[in-house]
Coordinates of C-alpha atoms and ligand atoms in Angstrom, one line a residue:
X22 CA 0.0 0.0 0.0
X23 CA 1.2 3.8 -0.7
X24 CA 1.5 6.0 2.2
X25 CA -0.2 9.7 2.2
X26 CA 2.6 11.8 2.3
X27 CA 2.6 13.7 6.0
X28 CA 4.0 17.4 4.5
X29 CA 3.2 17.1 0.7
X30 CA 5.4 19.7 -1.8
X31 CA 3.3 22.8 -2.5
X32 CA 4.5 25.9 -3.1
X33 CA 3.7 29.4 -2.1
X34 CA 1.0 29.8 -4.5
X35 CA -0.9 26.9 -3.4
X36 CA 0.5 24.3 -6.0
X37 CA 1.4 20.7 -5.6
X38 CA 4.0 19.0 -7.2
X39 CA 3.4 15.4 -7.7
X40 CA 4.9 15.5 -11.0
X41 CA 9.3 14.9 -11.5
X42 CA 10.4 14.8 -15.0
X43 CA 14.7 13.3 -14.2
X44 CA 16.7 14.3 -17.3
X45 CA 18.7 11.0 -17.0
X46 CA 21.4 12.4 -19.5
X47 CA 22.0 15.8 -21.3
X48 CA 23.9 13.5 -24.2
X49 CA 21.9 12.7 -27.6
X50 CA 22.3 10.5 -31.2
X51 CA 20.1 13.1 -33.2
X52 CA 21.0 16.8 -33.6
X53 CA 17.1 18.1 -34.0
X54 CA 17.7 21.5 -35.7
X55 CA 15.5 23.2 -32.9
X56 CA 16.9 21.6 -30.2
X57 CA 20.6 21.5 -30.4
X58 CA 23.8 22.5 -32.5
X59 CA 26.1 20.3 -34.4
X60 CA 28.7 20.7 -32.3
X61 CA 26.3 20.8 -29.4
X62 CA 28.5 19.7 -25.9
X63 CA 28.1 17.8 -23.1
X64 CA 27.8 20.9 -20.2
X65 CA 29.2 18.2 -17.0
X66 CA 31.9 15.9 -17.1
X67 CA 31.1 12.0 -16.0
X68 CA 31.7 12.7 -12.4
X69 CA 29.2 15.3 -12.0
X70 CA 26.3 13.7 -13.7
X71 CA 23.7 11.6 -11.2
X72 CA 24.5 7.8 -10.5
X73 CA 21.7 5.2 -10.7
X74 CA 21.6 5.1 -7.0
X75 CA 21.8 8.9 -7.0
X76 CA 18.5 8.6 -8.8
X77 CA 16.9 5.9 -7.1
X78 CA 17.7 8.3 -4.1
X79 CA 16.2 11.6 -5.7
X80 CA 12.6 9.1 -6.6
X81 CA 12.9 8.1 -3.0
X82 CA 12.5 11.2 -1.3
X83 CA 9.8 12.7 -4.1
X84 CA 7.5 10.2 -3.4
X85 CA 8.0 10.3 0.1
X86 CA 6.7 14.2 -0.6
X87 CA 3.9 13.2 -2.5
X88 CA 5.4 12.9 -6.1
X89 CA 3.6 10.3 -8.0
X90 CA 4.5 10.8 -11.4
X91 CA 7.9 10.1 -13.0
X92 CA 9.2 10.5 -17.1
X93 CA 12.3 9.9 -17.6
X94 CA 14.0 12.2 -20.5
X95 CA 16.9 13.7 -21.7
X96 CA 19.1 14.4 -23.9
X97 CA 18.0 10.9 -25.2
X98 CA 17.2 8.2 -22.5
X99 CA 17.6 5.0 -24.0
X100 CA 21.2 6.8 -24.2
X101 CA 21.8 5.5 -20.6
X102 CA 22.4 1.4 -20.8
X103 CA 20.9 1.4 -17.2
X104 CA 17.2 3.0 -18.4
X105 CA 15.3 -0.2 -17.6
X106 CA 17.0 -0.8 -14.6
X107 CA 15.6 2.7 -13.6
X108 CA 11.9 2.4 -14.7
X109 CA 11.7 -0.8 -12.8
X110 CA 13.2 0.5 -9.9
X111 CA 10.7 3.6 -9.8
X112 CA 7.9 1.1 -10.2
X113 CA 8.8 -0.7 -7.3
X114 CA 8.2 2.0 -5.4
X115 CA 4.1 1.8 -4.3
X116 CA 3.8 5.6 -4.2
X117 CA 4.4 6.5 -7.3
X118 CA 1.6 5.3 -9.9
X119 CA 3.2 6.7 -12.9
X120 CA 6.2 6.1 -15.2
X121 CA 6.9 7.4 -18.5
X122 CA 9.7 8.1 -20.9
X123 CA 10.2 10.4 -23.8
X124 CA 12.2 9.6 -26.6
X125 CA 13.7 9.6 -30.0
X126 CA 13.1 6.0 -30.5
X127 CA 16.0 5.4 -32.4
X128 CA 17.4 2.4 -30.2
X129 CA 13.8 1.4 -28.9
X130 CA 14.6 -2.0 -30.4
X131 CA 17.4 -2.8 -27.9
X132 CA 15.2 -1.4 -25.0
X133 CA 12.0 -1.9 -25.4
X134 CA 11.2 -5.8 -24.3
X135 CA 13.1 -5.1 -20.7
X136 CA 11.0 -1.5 -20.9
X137 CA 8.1 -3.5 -21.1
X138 CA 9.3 -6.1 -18.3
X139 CA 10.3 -3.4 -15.6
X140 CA 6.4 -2.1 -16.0
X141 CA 6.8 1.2 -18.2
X142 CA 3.4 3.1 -18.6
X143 CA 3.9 5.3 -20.8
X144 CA 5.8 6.4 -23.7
X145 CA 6.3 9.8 -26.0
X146 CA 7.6 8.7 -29.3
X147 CA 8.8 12.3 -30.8
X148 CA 8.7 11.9 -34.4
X149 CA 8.5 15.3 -36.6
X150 CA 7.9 13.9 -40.1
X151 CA 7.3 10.7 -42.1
X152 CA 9.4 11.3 -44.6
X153 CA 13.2 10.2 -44.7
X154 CA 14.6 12.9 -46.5
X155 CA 13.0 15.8 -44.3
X156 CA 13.8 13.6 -41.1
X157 CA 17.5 13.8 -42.2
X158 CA 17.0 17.5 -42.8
X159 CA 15.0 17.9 -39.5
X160 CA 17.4 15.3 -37.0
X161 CA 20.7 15.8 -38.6
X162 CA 20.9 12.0 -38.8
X163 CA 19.7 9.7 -41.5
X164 CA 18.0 7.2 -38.9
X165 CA 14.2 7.7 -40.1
X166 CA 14.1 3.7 -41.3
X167 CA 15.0 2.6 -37.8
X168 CA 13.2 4.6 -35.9
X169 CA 10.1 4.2 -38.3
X170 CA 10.6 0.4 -37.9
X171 CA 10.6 1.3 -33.7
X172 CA 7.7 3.1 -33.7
X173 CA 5.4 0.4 -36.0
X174 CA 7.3 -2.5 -33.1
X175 CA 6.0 -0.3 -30.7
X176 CA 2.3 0.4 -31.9
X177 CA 2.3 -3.8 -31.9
X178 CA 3.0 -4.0 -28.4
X179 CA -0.2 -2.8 -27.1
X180 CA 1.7 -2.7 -23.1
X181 CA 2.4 1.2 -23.2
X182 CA 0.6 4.0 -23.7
X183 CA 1.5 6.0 -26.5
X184 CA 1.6 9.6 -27.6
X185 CA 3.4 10.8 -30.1
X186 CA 5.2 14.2 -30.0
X187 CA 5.3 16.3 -33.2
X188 CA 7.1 19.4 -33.7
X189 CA 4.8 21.1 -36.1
X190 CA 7.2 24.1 -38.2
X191 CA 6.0 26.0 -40.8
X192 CA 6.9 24.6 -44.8
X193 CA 9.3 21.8 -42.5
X194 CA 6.4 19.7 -42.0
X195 CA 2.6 21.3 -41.4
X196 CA 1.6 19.5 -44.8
X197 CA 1.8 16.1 -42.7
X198 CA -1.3 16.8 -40.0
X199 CA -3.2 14.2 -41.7
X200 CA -0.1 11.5 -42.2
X201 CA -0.1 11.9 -38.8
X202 CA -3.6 11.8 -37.7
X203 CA -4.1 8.5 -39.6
X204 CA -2.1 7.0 -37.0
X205 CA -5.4 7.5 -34.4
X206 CA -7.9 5.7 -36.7
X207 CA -6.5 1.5 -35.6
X208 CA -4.2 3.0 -32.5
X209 CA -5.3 4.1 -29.6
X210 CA -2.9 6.6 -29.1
X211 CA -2.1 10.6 -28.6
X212 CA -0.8 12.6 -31.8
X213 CA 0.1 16.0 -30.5
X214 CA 1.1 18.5 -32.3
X215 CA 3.5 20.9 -30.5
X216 CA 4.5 24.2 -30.7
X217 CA 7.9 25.6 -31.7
X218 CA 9.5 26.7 -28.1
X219 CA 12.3 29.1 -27.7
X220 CA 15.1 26.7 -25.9
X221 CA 17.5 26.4 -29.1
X222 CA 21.0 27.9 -29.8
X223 CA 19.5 28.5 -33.4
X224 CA 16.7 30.2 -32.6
X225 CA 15.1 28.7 -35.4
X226 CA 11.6 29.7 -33.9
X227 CA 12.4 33.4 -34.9
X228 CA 12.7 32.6 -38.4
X229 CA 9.3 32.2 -39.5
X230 CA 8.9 28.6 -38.7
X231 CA 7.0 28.9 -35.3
X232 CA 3.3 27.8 -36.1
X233 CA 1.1 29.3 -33.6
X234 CA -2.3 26.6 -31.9
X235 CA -4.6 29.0 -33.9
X236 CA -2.8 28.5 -37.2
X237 CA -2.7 24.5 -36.2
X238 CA -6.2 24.3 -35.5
X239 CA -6.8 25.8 -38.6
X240 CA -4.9 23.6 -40.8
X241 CA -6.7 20.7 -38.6
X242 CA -10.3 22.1 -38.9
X243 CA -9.3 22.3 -42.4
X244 CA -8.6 18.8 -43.3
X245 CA -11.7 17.7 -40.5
X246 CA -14.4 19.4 -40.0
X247 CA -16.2 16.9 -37.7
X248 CA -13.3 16.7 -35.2
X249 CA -15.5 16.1 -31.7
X250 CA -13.8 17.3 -28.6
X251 CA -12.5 15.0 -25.8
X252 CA -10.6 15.7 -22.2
X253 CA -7.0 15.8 -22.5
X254 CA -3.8 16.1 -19.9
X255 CA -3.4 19.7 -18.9
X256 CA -1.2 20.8 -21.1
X257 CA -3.0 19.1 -24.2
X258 CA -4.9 22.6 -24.4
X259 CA -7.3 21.0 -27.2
X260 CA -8.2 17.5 -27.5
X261 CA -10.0 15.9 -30.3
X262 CA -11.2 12.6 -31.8
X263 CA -12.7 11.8 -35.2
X264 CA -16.1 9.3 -36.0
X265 CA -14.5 6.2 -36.2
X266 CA -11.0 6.5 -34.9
X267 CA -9.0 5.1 -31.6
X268 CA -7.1 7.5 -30.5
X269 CA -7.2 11.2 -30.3
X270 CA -5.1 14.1 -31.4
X271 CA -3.9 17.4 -29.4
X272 CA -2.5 20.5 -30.0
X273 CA 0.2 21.5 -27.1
X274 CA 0.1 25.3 -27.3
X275 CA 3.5 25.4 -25.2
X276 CA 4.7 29.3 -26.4
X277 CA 1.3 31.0 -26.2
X278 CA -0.6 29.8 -23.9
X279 CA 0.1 29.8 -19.9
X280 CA 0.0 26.8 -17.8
X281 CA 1.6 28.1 -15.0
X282 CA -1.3 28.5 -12.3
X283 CA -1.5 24.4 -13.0
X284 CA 2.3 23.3 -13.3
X285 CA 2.6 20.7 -11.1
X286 CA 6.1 19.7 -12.1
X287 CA 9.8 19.8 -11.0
X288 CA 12.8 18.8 -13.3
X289 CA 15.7 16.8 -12.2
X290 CA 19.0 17.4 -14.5
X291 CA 21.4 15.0 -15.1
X292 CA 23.5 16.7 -12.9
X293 CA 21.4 17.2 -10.3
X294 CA 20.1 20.5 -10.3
X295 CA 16.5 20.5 -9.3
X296 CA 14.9 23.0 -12.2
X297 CA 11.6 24.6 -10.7
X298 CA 10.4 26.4 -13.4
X299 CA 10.9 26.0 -17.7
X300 CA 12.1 29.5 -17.2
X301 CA 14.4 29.4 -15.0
X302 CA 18.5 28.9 -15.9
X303 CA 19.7 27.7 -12.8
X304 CA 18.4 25.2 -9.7
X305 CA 19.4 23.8 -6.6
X306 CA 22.4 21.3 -7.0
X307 CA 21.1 18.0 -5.2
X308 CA 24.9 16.3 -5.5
X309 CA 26.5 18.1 -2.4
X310 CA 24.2 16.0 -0.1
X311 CA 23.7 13.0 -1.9
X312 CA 27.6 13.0 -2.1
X313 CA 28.6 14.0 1.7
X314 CA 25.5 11.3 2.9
X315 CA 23.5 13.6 4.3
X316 CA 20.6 11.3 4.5
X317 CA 16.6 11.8 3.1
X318 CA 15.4 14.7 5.2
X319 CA 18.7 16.9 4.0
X320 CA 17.6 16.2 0.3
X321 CA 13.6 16.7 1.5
X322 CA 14.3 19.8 2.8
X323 CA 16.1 20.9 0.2
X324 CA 13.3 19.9 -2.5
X325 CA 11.1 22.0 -0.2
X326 CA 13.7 25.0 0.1
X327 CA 13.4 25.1 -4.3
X328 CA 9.6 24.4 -4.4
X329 CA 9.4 27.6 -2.3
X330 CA 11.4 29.6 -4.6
X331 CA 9.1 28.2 -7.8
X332 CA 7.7 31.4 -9.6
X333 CA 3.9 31.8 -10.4
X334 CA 4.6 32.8 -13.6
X335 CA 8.2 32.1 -14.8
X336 CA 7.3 33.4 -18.8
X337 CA 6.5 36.6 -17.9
X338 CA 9.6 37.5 -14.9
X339 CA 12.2 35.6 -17.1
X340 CA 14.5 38.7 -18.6
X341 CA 15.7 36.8 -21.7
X342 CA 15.5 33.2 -23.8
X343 CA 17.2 31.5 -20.6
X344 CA 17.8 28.0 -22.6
X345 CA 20.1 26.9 -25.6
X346 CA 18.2 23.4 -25.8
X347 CA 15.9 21.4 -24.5
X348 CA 18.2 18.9 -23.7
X349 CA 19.4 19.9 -20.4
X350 CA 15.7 19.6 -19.4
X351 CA 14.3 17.4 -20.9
X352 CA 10.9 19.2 -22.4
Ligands
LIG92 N1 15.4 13.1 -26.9 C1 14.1 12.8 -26.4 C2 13.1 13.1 -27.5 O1 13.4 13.8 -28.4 O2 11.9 12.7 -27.3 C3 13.8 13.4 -25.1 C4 14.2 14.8 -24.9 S1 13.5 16.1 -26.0 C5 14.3 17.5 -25.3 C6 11.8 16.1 -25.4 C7 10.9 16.8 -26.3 O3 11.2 18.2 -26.4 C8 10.8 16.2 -27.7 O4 9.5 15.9 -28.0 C9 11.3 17.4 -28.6 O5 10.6 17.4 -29.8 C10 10.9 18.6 -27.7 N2 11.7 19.8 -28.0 C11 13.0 20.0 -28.0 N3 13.3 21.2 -28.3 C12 12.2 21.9 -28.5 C13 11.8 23.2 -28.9 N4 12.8 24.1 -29.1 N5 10.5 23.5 -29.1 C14 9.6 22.6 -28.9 N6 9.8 21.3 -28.5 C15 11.1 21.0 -28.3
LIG93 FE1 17.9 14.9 -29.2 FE2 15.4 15.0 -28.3 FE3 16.8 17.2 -28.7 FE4 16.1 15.8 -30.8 S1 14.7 16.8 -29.3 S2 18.2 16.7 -30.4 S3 16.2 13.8 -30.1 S4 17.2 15.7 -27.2

């Protein structure tokens, strides 16, 4: 049986965190044009980045304060040979009900039958295109055949839920809405198409390729006009299905629209730094107590010393672009 948490995480505007997304490595084998540079670098060497135990530790003491809801992320996830190893050991703890992972899918094949076996929930495939060529042009890497081959391995399972995360750009890929939305009609799974965010080096969403929720919608109302509305997560602003069809489809309006008076999350980076806010450039460093010993309350009192400190509205105090990719967080 879970326990009820005595002192629960909530911060000084009356939010709960019961939500930890654990950026298990900042490393990655794409080079997604909005996400990261070429050249793009490791920011820690080895020593500082978290240890499994490290991160058995950190799931420890969240769901000791109430956190129920792990994703592991990256950089890329199934980078880390030790990912299973890590799902099944969040699993095994009784408080925490959820456990997803987002990925590129590229070595999904090597992970996915011990993903399945340590209990994984949950999966977010990110996929941008359909198309080889553009997914070269997109990823930096001529890899669509394997991870194309991942994702229809996947879809067979039927073990995991699945959503799948699409960047949509302007002339890069909004003619695909309906290659994608083809996928709901036998799959009972989550197309969503994303927003451009500002967290790249390239700033590729300031040269006209950022396609705003309104302009989505409209190509989606476009191509179906009897789209019926359905409940999505909370930050799957608008949530449809279509007569006849499995799954359902969402539009993640992640630049223009503010979910801040819900966020119920904290990010873990694969250094340790405990990451409040999207907004936010620096966090708490968990590895001085984890590495002196300092024992659970240390590290729960420091979880509640940065939950304090989490703004209500980090978009709108944040001076400038405070990220050069995603990676460091994880999304
Ligand atoms: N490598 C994994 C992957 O791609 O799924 C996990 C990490 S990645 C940072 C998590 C998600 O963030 C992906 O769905 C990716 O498309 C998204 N992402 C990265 N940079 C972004 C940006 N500038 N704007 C919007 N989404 C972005
Ligand atoms: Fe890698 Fe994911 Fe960033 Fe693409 S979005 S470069 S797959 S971390």
């Amino acid at each position: 049986m879970s326990k009820t948490p005595q002192n629960p995480l909530v911060d000084t505007f009356h939010r709960s965190v019961d939500y930890v997304r654990i950026a298990v490595t900042s490393q990655c084998n794409l080079r997604c044009s909005y996400c990261m540079s070429e050249g793009h670098e490791e920011r820690s060497d080895r020593f500082s980045l978290l240890n499994k135990e490290e991160m058995i530790t950190i799931m420890k003491v969240l769901a000791s304060l109430g956190v129920t809801k792990v994703r592991f992320t990256g950089g890329e996830p199934l980078l880390r040979q030790d990912i299973a190893e890590l799902v099944g050991e969040a699993k095994k703890n009784s408080s925490i009900k959820n456990v997803g992972l987002t990925t590129n899918g590229l070595l999904l094949d090597r992970f996915l039958p011990d993903l399945i076996a340590a209990g994984l929930d949950a999966i977010n495939f990110s996929i941008d295109t359909l198309d080889r060529r553009r997914y070269h042009a997109i990823t930096r890497r001529d890899e669509y055949l394997r991870v194309q081959k991942n994702l229809d391995k996947l879809l067979g399972t039927g073990h995991i839920a699945v959503k799948l995360n699409v960047v949509l750009m302007r002339d890069i890929n909004s003619d695909e809405i309906s290659r994608f939305v083809d996928f709901t009609k036998d799959h009972a799974i989550t197309v969503r198409f994303m927003e451009l965010q500002p967290f790249d080096d390239n700033q590729i969403w300031r040269t006209g390729r950022f396609l705003g929720a309104d302009k989505i919608q409209e190509l989606l109302n476009a191509h179906y006009p009897e789209l019926q509305s359905v409940n999505g997560s909370a930050t799957e602003y608008f949530s449809y299905t279509l007569p006849g069809h499995n799954g359902s489809i969402a539009i993640i309006p992640a630049f223009t629209r503010n979910f801040c008076s819900q966020c119920n999350k904290i990010r873990i980076t694969s250094d340790g730094k405990i990451i409040t806010c999207l907004y936010n450039k620096e966090g708490l460093s968990l590895l001085p107590l984890l590495r002196s010993n300092s024992g659970d309350q240390a590290l729960a009192n420091l979880f509640r010393t940065a939950v304090s400190q989490k703004p209500e509205d980090g978009k709108h105090s944040a001076k400038n672009a405070v990220r050069t990719s995603m990676s460091e967080i994880g999304g």
